[in-house]
mmCIF file of C-alpha atoms in Angstrom:
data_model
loop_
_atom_site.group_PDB
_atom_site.id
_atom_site.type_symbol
_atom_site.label_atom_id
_atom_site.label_comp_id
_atom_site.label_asym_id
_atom_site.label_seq_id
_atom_site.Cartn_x
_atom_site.Cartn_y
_atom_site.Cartn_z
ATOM 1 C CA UNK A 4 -44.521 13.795 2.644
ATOM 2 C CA UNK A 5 -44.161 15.044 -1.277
ATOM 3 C CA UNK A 6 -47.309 16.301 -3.157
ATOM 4 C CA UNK A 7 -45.889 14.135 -6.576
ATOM 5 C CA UNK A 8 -46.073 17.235 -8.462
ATOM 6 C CA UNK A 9 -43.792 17.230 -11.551
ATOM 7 C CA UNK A 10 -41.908 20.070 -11.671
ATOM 8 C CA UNK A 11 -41.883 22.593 -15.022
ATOM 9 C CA UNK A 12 -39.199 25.406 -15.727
ATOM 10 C CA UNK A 13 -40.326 28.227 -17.702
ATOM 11 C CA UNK A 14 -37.462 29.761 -18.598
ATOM 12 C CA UNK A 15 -36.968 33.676 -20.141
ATOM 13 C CA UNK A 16 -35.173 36.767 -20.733
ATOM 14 C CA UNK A 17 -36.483 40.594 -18.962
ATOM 15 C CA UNK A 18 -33.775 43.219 -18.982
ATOM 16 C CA UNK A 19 -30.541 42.097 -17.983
ATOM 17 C CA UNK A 20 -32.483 38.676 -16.234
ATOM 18 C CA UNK A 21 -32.420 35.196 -16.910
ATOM 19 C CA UNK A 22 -35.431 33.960 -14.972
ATOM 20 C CA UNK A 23 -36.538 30.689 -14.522
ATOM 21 C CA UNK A 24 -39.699 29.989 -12.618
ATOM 22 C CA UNK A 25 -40.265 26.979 -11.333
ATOM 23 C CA UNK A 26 -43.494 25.056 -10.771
ATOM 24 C CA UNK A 27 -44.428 21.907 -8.781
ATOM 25 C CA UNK A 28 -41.584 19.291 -6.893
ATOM 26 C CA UNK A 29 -38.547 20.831 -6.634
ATOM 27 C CA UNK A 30 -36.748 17.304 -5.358
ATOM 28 C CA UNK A 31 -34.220 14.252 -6.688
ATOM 29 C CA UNK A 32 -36.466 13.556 -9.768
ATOM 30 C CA UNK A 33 -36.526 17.266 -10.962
ATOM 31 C CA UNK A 34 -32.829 18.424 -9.657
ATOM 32 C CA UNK A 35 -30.950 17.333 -12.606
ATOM 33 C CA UNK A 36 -33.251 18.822 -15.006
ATOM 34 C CA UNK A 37 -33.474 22.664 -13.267
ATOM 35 C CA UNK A 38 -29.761 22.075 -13.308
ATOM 36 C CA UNK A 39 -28.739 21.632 -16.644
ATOM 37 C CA UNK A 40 -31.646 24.094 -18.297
ATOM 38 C CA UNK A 41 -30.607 26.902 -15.937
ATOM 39 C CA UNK A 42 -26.945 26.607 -16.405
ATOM 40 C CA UNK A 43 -27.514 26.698 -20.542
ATOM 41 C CA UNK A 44 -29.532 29.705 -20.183
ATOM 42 C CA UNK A 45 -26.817 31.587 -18.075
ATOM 43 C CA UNK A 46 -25.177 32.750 -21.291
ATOM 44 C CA UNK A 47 -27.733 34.598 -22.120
ATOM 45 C CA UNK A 48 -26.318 37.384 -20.262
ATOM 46 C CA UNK A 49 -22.938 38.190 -19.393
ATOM 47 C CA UNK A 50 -22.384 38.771 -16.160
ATOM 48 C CA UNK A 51 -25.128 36.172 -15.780
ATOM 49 C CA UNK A 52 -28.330 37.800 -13.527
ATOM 50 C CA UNK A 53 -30.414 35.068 -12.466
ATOM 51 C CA UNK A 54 -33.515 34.975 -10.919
ATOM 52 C CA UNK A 55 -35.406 32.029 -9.844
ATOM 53 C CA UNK A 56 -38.276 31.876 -8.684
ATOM 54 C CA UNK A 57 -40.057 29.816 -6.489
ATOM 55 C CA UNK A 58 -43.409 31.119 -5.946
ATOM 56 C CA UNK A 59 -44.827 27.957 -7.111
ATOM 57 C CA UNK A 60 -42.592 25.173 -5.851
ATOM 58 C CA UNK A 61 -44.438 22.966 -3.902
ATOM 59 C CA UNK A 62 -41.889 20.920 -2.219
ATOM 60 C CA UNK A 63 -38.370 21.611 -2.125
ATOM 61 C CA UNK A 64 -35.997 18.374 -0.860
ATOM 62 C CA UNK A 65 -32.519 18.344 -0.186
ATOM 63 C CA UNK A 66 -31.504 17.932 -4.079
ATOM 64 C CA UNK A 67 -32.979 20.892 -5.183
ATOM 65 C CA UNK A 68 -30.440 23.199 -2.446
ATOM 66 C CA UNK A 69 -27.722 21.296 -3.748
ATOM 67 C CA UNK A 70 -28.341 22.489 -7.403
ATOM 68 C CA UNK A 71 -29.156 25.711 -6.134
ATOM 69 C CA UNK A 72 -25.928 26.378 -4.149
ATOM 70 C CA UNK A 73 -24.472 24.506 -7.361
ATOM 71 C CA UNK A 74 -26.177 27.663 -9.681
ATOM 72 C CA UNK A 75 -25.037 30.094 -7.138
ATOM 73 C CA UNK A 76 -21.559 29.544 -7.016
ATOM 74 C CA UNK A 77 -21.781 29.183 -11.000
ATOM 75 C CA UNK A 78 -22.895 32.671 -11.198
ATOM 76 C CA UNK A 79 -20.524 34.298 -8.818
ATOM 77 C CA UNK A 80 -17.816 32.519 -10.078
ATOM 78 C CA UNK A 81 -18.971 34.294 -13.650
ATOM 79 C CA UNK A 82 -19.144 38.029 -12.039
ATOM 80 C CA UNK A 83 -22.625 37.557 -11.377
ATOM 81 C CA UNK A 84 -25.539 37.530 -9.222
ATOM 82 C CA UNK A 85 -28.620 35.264 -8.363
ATOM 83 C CA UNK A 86 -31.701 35.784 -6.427
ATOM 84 C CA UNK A 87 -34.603 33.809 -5.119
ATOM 85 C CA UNK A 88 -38.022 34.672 -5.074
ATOM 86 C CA UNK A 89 -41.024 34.115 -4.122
ATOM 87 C CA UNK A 90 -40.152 31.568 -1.558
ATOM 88 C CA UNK A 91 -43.343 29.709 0.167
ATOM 89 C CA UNK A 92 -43.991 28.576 3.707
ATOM 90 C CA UNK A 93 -42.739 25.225 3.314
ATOM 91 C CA UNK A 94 -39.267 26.374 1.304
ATOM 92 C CA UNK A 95 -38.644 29.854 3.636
ATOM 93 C CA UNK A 96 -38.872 27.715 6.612
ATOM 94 C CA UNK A 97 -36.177 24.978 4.792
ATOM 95 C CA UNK A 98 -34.193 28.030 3.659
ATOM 96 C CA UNK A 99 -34.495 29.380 7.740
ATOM 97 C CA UNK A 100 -33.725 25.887 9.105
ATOM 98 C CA UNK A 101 -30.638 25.275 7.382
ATOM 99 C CA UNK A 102 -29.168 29.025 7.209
ATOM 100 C CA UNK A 103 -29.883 29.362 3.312
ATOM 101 C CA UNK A 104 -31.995 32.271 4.189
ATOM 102 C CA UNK A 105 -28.069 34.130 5.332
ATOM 103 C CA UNK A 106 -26.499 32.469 1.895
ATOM 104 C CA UNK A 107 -28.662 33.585 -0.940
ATOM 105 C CA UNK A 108 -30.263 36.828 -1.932
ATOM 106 C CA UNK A 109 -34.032 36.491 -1.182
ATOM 107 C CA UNK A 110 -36.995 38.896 -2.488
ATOM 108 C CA UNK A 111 -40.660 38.987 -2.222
ATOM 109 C CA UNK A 112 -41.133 38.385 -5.892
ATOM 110 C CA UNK A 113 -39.616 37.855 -8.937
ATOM 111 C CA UNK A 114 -40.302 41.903 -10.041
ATOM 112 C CA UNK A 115 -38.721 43.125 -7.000
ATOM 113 C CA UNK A 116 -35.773 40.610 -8.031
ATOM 114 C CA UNK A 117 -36.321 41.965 -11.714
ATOM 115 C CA UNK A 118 -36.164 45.809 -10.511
ATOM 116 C CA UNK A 119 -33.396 45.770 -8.242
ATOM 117 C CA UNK A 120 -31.449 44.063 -10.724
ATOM 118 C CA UNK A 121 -31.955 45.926 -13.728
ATOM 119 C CA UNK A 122 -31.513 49.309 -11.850
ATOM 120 C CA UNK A 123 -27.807 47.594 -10.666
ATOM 121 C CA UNK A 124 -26.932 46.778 -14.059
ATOM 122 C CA UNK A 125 -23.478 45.663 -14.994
ATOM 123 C CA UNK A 126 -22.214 46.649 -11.075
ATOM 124 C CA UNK A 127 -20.383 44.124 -9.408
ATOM 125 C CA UNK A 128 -22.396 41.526 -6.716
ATOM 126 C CA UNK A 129 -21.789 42.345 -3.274
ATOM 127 C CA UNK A 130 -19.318 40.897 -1.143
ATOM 128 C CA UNK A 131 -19.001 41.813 2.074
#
């Protein structure tokens, strides 16, 4: 079942962030899109700090994981680090079903994402 919700990215700059906050289908039709935006807007900081949120995603398929596993490794590969947030019933039980939950760094909300990034500045991601 999808709600047929076109999806908008609002993409900006807080601190060291890139956020992009997505709103509405998060599926095939919208994938392509989040893709390419996001990945232009990773140069806006160097190492690239990403946060996207997803407080406001309504439906999240299998397309929209594969672009964000795509953005993850994009970051990390750069020295940097990406975080999810806000993630709704629907998408934390897709992220629990299919072990994204373990693979990606998940907060609350986007100023929790915002904070604990800023305080880490420049350090290097985690990877242990």
């Amino acid at each position: 079942m999808t709600s047929d919700q076109a999806l908008s990215i609002s993409l900006g700059l807080q601190g060291p962030c890139v956020i992009a906050r997505l709103t509405g289908d998060f599926d095939f039709g919208s994938a392509a899109e989040v893709r390419d935006r996001v990945t232009k807007a990773l140069d806006l900081t160097q190492p690239p700090m990403l946060i996207i949120d997803m407080q406001a995603v309504s439906v999240c398929d299998s397309s929209g994981l594969s672009v964000l596993v795509y953005l993850h490794k994009a970051v990390t590969a750069s020295g940097g680090r990406l975080m999810l947030s806000g993630l709704n019933g629907r998408c934390k039980h897709l992220f629990a079903i299919t072990a994204l939950d373990k693979f990606f760094e998940i907060r609350p909300t986007a100023e929790l994402a915002i904070a604990e990034l800023s305080e880490e500045g420049n350090s290097p991601p985690f990877t242990g």
